[in-house]
Coordinates of C-alpha atoms in Angstrom, one line a residue:
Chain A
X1 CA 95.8 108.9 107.0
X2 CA 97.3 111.7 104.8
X3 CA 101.4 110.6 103.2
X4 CA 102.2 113.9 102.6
X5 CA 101.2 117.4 102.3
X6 CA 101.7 120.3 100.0
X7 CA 101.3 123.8 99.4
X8 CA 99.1 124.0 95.7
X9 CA 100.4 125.9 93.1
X10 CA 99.4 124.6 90.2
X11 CA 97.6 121.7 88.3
X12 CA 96.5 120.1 85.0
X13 CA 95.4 117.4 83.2
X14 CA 98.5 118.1 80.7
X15 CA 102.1 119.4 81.6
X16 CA 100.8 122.6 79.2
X17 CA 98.0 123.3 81.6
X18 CA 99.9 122.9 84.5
X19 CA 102.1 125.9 83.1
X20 CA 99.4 127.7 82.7
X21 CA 98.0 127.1 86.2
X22 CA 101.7 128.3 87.9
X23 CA 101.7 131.5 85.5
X24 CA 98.5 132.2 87.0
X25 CA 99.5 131.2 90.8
X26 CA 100.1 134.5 92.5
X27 CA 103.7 135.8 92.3
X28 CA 103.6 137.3 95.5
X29 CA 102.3 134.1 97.3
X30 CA 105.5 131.9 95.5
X31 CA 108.1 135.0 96.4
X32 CA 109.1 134.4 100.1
X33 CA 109.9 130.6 99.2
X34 CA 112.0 131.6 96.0
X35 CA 114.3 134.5 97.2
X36 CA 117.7 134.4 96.7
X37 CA 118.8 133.7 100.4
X38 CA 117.0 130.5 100.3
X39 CA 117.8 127.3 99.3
X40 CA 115.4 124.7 97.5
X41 CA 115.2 121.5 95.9
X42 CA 112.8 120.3 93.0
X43 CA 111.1 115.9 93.5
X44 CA 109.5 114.7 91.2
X45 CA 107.1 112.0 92.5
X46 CA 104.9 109.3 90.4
X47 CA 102.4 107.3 91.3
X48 CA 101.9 103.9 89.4
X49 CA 104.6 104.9 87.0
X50 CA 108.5 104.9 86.6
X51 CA 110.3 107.7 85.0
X52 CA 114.6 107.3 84.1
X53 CA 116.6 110.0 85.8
X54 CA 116.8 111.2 82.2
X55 CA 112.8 112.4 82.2
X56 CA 112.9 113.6 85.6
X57 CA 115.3 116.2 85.0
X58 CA 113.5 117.0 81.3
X59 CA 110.2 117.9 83.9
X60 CA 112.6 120.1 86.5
X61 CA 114.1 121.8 83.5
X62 CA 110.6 122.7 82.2
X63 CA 109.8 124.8 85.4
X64 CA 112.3 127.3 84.3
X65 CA 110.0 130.0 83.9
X66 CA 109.2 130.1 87.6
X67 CA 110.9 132.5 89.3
X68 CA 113.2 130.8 91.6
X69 CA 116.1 132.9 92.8
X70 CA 117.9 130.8 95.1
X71 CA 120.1 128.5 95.7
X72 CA 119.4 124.3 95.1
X73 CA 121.0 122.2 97.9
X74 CA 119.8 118.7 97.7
X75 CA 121.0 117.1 100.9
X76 CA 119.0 119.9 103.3
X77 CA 117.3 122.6 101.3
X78 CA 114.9 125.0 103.4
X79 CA 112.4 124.2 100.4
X80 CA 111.3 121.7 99.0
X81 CA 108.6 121.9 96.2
X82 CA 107.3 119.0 94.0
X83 CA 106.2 117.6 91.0
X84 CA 103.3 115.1 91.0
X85 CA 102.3 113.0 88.2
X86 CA 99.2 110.7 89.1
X87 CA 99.2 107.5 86.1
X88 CA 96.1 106.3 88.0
X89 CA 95.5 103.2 89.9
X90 CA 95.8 100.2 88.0
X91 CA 99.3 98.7 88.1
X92 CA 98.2 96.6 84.5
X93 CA 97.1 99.6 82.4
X94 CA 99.6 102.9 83.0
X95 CA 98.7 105.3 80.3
X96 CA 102.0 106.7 78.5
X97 CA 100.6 110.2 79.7
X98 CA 99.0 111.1 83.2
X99 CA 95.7 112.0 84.1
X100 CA 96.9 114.4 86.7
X101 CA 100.3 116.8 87.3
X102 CA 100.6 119.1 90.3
X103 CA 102.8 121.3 91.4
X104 CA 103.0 122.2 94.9
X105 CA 105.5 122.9 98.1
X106 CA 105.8 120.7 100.5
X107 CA 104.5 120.9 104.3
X108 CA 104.8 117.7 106.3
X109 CA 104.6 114.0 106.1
X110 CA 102.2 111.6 107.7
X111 CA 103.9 109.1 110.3
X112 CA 103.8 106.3 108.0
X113 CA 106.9 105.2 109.3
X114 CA 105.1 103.9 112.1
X115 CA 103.5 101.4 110.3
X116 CA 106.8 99.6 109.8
X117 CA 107.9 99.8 113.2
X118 CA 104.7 98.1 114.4
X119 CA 104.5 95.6 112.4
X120 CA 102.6 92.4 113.0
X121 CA 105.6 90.8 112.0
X122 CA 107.9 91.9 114.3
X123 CA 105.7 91.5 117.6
X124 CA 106.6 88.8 120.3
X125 CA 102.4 87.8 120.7
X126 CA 100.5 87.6 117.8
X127 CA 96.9 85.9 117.5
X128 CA 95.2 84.3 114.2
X129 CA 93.1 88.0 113.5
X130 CA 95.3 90.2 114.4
X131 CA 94.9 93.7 112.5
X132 CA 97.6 95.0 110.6
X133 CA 99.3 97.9 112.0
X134 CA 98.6 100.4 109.5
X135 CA 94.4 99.9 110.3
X136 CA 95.1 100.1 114.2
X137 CA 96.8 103.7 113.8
X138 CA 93.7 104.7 111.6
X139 CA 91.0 103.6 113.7
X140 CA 93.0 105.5 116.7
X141 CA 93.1 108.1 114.7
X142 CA 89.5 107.8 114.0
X143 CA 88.8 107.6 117.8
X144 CA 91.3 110.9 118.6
X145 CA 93.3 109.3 121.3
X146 CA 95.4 111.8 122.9
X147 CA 98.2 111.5 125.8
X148 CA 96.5 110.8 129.4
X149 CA 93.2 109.7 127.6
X150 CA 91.4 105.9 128.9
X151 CA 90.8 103.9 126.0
X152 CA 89.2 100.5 126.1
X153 CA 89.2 97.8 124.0
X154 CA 86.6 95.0 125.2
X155 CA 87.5 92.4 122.4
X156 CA 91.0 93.0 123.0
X157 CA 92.7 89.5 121.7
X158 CA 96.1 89.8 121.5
X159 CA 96.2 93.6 122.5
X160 CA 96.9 95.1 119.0
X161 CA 94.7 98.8 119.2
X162 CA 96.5 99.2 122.7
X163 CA 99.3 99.2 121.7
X164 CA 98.6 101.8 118.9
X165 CA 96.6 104.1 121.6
X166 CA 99.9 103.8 124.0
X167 CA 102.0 105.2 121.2
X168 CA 99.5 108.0 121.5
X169 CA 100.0 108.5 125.4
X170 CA 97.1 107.1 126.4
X171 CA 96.6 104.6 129.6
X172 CA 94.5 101.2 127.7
X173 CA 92.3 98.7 129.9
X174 CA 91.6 95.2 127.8
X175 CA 89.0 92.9 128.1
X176 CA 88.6 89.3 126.0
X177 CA 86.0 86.1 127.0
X178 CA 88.7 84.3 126.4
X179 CA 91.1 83.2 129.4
X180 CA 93.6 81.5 127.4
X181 CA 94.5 85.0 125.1
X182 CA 94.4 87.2 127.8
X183 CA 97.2 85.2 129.7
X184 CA 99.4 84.1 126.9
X185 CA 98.6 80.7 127.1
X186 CA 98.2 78.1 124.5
X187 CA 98.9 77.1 121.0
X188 CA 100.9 79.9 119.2
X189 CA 99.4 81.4 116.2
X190 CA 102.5 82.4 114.8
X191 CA 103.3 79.6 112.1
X192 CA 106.8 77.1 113.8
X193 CA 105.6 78.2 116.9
X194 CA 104.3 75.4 119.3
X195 CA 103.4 77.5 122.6
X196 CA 103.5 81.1 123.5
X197 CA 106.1 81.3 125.9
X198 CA 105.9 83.5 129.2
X199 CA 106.4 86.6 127.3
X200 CA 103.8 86.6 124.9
X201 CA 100.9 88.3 126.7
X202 CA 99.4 92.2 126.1
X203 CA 101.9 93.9 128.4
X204 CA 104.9 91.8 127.4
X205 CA 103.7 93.7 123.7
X206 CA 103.6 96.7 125.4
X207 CA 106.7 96.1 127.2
X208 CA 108.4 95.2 123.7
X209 CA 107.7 98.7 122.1
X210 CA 108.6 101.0 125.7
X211 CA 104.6 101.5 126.4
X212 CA 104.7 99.5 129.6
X213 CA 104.0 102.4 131.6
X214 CA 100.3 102.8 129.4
X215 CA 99.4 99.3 130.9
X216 CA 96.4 99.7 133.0
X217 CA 95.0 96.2 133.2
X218 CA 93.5 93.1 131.3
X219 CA 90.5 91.3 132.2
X220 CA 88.8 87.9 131.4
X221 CA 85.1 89.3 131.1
X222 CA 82.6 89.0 128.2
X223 CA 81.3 92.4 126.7
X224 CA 77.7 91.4 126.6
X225 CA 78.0 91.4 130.4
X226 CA 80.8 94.2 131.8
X227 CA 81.3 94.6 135.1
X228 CA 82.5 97.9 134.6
X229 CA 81.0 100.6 137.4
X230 CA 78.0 102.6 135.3
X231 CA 80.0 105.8 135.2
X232 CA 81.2 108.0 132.3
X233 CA 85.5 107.6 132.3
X234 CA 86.5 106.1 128.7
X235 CA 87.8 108.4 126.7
X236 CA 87.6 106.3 123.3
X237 CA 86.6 102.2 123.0
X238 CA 88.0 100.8 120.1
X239 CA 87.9 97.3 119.2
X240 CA 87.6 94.9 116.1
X241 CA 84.5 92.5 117.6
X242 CA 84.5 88.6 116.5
X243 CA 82.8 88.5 113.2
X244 CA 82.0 84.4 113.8
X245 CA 84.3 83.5 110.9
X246 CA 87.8 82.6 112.6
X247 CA 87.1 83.8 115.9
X248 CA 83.6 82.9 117.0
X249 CA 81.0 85.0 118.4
X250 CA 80.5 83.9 121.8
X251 CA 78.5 84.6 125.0
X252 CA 78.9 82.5 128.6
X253 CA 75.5 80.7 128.7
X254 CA 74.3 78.4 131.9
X255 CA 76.0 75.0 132.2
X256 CA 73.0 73.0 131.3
X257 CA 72.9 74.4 127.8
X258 CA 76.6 73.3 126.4
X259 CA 75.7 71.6 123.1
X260 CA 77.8 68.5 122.5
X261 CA 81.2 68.5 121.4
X262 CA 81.8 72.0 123.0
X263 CA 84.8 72.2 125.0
X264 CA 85.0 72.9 128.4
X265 CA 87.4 75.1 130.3
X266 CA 89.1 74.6 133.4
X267 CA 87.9 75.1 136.9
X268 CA 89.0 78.9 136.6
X269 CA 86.9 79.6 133.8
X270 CA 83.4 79.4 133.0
X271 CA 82.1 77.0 130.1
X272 CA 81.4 79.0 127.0
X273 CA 78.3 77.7 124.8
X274 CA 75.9 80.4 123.6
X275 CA 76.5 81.9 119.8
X276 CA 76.3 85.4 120.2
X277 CA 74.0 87.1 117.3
X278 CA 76.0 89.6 115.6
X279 CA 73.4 92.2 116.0
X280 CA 72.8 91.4 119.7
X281 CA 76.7 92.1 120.6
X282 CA 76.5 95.7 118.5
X283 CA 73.2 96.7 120.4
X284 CA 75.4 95.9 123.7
X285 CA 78.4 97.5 122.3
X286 CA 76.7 100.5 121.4
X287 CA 74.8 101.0 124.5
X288 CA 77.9 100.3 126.7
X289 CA 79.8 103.0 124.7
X290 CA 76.9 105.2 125.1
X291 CA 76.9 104.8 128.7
X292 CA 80.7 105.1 129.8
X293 CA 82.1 107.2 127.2
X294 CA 83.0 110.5 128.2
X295 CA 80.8 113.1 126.6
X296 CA 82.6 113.5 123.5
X297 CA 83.9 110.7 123.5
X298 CA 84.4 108.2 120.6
X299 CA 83.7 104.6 119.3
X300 CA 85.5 102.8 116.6
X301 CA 84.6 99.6 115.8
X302 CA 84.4 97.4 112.7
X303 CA 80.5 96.2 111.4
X304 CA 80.8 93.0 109.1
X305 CA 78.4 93.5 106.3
X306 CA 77.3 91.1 103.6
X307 CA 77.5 93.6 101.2
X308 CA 74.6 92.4 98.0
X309 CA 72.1 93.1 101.3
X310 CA 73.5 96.0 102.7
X311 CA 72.1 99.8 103.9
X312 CA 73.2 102.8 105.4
X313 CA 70.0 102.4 107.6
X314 CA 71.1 99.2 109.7
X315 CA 74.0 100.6 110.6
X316 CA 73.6 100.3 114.5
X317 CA 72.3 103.3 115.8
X318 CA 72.2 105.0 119.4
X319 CA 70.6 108.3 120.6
X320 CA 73.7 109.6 123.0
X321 CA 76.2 108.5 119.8
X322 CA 76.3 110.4 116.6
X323 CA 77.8 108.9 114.0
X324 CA 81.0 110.4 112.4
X325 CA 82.1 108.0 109.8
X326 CA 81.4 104.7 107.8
X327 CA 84.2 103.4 105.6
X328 CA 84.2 100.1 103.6
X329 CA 87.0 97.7 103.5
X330 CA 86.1 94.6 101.0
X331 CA 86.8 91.1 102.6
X332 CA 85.6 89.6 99.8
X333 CA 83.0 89.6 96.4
X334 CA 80.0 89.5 99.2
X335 CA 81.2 90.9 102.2
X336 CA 83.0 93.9 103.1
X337 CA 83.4 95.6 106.6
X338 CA 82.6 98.9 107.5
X339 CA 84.5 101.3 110.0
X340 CA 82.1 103.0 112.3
X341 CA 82.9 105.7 114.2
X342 CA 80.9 107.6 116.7
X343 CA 81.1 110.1 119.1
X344 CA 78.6 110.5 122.1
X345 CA 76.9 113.6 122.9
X346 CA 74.2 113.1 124.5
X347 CA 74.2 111.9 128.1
X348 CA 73.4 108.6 129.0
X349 CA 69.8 108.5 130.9
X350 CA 67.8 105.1 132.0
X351 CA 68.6 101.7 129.5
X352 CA 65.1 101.2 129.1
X353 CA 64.0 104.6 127.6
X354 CA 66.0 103.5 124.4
X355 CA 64.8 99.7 124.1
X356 CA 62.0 100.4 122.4
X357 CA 63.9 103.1 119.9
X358 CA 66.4 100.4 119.7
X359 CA 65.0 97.5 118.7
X360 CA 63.2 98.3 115.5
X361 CA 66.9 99.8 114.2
X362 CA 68.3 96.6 115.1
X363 CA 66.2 94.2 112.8
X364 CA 67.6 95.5 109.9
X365 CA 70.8 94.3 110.6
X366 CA 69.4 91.1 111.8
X367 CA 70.3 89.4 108.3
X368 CA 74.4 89.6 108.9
X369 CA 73.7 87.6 111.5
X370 CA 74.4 84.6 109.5
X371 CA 77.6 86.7 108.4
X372 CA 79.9 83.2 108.7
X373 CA 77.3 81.1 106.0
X374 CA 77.1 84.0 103.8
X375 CA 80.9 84.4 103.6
X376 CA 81.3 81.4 102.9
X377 CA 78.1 81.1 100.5
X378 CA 80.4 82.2 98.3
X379 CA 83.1 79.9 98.2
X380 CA 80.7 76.8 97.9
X381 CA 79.0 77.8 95.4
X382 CA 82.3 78.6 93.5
X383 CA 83.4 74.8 94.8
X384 CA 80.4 73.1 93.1
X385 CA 80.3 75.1 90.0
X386 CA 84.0 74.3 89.2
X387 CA 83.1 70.7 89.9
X388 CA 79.8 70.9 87.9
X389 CA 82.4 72.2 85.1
X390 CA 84.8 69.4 85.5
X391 CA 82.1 66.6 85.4
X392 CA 81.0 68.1 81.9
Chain B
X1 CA 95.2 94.3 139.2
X2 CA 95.8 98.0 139.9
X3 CA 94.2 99.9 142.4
X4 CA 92.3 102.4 140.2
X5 CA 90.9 99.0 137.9
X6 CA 89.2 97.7 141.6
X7 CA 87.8 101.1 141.9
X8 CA 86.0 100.4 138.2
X9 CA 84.3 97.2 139.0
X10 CA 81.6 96.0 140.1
X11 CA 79.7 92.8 140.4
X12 CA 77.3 92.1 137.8
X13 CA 75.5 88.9 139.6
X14 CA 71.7 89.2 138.9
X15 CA 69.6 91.3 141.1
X16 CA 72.7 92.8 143.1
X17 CA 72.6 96.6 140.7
X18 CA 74.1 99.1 142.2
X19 CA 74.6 97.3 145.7
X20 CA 77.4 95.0 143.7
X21 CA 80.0 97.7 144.2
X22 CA 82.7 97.7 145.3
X23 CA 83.7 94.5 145.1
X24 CA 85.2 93.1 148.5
X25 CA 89.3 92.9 147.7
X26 CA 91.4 90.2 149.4
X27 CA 95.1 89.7 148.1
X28 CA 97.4 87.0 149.0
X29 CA 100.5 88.1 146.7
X30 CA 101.0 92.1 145.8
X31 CA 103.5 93.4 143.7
X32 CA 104.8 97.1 143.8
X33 CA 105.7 98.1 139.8
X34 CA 107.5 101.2 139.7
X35 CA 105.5 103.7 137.2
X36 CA 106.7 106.9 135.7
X37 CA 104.8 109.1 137.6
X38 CA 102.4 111.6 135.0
X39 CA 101.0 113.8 137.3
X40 CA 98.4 115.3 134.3
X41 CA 97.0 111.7 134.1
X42 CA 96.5 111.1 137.6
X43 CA 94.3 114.6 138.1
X44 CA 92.4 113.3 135.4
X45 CA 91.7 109.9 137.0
X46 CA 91.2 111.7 140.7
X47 CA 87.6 112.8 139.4
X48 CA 86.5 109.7 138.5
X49 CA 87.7 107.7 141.4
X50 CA 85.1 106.7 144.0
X51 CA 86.9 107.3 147.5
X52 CA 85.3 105.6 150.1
X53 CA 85.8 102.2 147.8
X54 CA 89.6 103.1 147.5
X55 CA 90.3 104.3 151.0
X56 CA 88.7 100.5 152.0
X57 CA 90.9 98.4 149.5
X58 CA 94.2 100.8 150.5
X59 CA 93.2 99.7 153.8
X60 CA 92.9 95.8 153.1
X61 CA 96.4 96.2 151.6
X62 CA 97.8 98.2 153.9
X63 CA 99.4 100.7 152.1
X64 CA 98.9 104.3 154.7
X65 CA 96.3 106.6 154.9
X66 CA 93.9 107.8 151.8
X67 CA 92.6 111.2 152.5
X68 CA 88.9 111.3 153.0
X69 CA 88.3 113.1 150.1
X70 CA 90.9 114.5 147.4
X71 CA 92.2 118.0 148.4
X72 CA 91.3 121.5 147.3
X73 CA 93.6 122.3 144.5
X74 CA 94.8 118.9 144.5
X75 CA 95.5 119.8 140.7
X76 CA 98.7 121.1 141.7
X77 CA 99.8 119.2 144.7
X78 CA 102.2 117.2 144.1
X79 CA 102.6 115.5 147.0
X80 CA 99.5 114.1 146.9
X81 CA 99.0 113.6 143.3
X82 CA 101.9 111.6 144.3
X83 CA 100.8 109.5 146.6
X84 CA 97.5 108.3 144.6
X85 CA 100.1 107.7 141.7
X86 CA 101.3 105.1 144.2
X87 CA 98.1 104.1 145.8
X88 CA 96.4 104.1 142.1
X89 CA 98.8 102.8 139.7
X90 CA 101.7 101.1 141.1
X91 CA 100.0 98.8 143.8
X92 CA 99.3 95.2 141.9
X93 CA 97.2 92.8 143.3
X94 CA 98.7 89.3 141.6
X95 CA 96.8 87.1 143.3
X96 CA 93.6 87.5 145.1
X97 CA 90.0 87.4 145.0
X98 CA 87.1 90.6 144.5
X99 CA 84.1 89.3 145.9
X100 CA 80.1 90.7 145.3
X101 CA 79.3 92.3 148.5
X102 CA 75.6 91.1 148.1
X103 CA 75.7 87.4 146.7
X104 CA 79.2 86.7 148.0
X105 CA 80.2 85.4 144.7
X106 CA 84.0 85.3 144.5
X107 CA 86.0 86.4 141.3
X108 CA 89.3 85.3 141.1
X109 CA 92.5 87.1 140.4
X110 CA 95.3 85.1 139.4
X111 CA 98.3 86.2 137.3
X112 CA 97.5 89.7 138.1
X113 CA 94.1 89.2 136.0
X114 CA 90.5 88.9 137.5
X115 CA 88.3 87.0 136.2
X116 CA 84.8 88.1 135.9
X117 CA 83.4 85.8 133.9
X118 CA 80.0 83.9 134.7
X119 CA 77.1 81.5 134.2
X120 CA 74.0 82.9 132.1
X121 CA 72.0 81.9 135.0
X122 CA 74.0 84.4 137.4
X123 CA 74.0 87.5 135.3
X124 CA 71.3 89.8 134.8
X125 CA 69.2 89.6 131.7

């Protein structure tokens, strides 16, 4: 998600060469920005480094030679062109000179505003994973929800990616195994908070920021086994599965197979026992998306990865979805997780045609399947060496 | 549970395929929720809608007549883009049950929220 955009005119690794680069930018490509009638104003912007006042205006005073002919208004200039100084990216070593200067006019700004304004922090229901804000507008983005679109989130928790697809216009349907999130029931998982009241459910979230009207419907359902009609009508799914660490993976299994200690849910629910295989729910994922996306529609989902046994071939693969994008977000040393996005567009024929593609693609990622032990092989083995240190 | 979410599902019991839709609505509390009306997003949805399973549950719930089939041009008819806006969108079934037409296995709605989970043994593999 872009901050800003500007017009180049000039760069260098010194403020020397960046003089050189404007002397060289074509006059008659700066001229209609410059011309007397205009007004203008110069920023200078830093990243990972403070300048006084005092420096800033040493840089705007350097850029004298440009021709600028009009007028500088600093409250509402037509103009605004600016000065960027990159000092690289780590906050304990900023060099005394930077590795980058641009020049450049400015175009537009990314809506990072929104971030603030849906913050975790200020919702009414909040659950123990949801996702910051900021990643629920980029994997939107990622999926190109637009107004009037369906978009479908089947691990939809406490209804976080709905409510940044409503803030696109689109209509969101929900679905989550478990009973107690989808109604707002239950211990609270905001800290001094004993019960979620009556208002902390998905559309009382949607109701909070004016989305209301986006609100198809919630369901309690479990992805491995939709009861969604088999027809093409989502326009994007896009969901954040259980990765078996704070959440876990489950599956509703037959009653005779709950394994002791397991609790078990009211009449109106169905006793929960089976651990779901990581790989198993992204094969169902996958083939669900392939079969009721719209043809050009798109996935987004995030893949937990431990990353010391990690390839670009078990990424899940489908035949009907092609595969757009794969970015890493590190959890920890050993494990990261991956954005996916993919867009189908191929139709979706018989299920059983693709079992036998499927299946070999999916052993490879059979290994994150004990994605909970190996997060946390970590942490043991830091545990017992620190001990191993103190005994010594 | 909105009108055009019943039109979506469909019973996943084992062995039932196809023949599990659509799922046989009874309501015993209904709420109508005003919606802005977005006339764009209901001709999108009028396409996917399956019309012999929506003109039975408007029935059930007594809500008027469905047309058979959606009119020619309906694109631009307001009137009746108006009317499935209603039918579709601002008809909620609070509580209620959608049962499979084949096995007769009943999911409940409560709280405006079906239900559709269950046992290993019922689903298909």
């Amino acid at each position: 998600m872009e901050r800003s955009i500007f017009e180049l005119w000039g760069h260098g690794k010194s403020p020397e060469e960046l003089y050189t680069s404007l002397k060289n930018y074509p006059v008659d490509k700066m001229v209609p920005y410059l011309h007397s009638d205009s007004t203008y104003k110069i920023k200078i912007h830093t990243f990972n480094k403070t300048l006084t006042q005092e420096e800033k205006i040493k840089r705007i005073d350097a850029l004298e030679f440009l021709p600028f002919e009009g007028k500088v208004d600093l409250k509402k200039p037509q103009h605004i062109f600016s000065v960027l100084e990159d000092y690289g990216l780590d906050p304990n070593c900023i060099p005394e000179n930077p590795h980058n200067i641009y020049f450049g006019r400015w175009i537009a700004d990314g809506q990072r505003e929104l971030i603030e304004s849906y913050s975790v922090k200020k919702r009414h229901f909040i659950g123990n994973t949801s996702m910051d804000a900021g990643l629920s507008f980029i994997m939107v983005n990622h999926g190109k929800v637009k107004e009037n679109d369906i978009v479908f989130d089947p691990f939809v928790g406490t209804g976080g990616l709905l409510i940044a697809s409503a803030h696109f216009g689109a209509y969101v349907y929900g679905t989550d195994i478990d009973y107690n999130t989808v109604h707002g029931l239950g211990k609270a998982s905001r800290k001094n908070q004993k019960w979620r009241g009556p208002d902390e459910n998905i559309r009382a979230n949607l109701r909070q920021y004016g989305l209301e009207k986006y609100y198809l419907d919630v369901l309690v359902s479990d992805a491995a086994k939709p009861s969604w009609r088999k027809f093409a009508y989502f326009d994007a799914i896009i969901t954040d599965p259980p990765y078996g660490i704070r959440e876990s993976t489950r599956r509703t299994g037959s009653q005779k197979e709950i394994p002791k200690g397991m609790e078990k849910c009211p009449e109106s629910h169905v006793p929960v026992s089976l651990s779901y295989h990581l790989s198993d729910m992204f094969f169902d994922l996958l083939n669900f998306a392939a079969e009721t996306l719209v043809l050009g529609g798109r996935l987004v989902y995030w893949l937990p990865v431990y990353t010391p046994e990690y390839t670009e071939e078990m990424v899940p693969w489908h035949p009907c979805l092609k595969l757009i994008s794969n970015c890493e977000q590190k959890l920890s040393s050993h494990t990261s997780r991956r954005l996916i996005t993919m867009e189908k567009v191929m139709k979706f024929e018989n299920q059983d045609q693709y079992a036998h593609l499927l299946n070999d693609h999916f052993l490879l990622y059979q290994g994150h399947n004990s994605f909970r032990e190996k997060y946390f092989s970590g942490v043991t083995k830091r545990i017992a060496k620190e001990e191993k240190s103190n005994q010594e | 549970m909105k009108l055009l979410t019943h039109n979506l599902l469909t019973s996943h019991v084992r062995g039932v395929g196809p023949r599990g839709f659509p799922l046989r609505l009874q309501a015993t509390e209904v709420r109508i929720n005003p919606v802005e009306f977005n006339p764009d997003f209901v001709a999108r949805m009028i396409p996917k809608v399956e019309w012999a399973a929506l003109r039975e549950a408007a029935n059930t719930l007594q809500l008027g007549e469905v047309p058979t089939e959606p009119v020619e041009g309906y694109e631009r008819d307001e009137a009746f883009l108006r009317k499935m806006h209603h039918v579709l969108l601002e008809v909620d079934v609070l509580e209620g049950t959608l049962q499979c037409p084949e096995s007769g296995r009943l999911f409940p709605i409560s709280r405006g929220i079906p239900n559709m989970l269950l046992n290993d043994d019922e689903t298909e593999s």
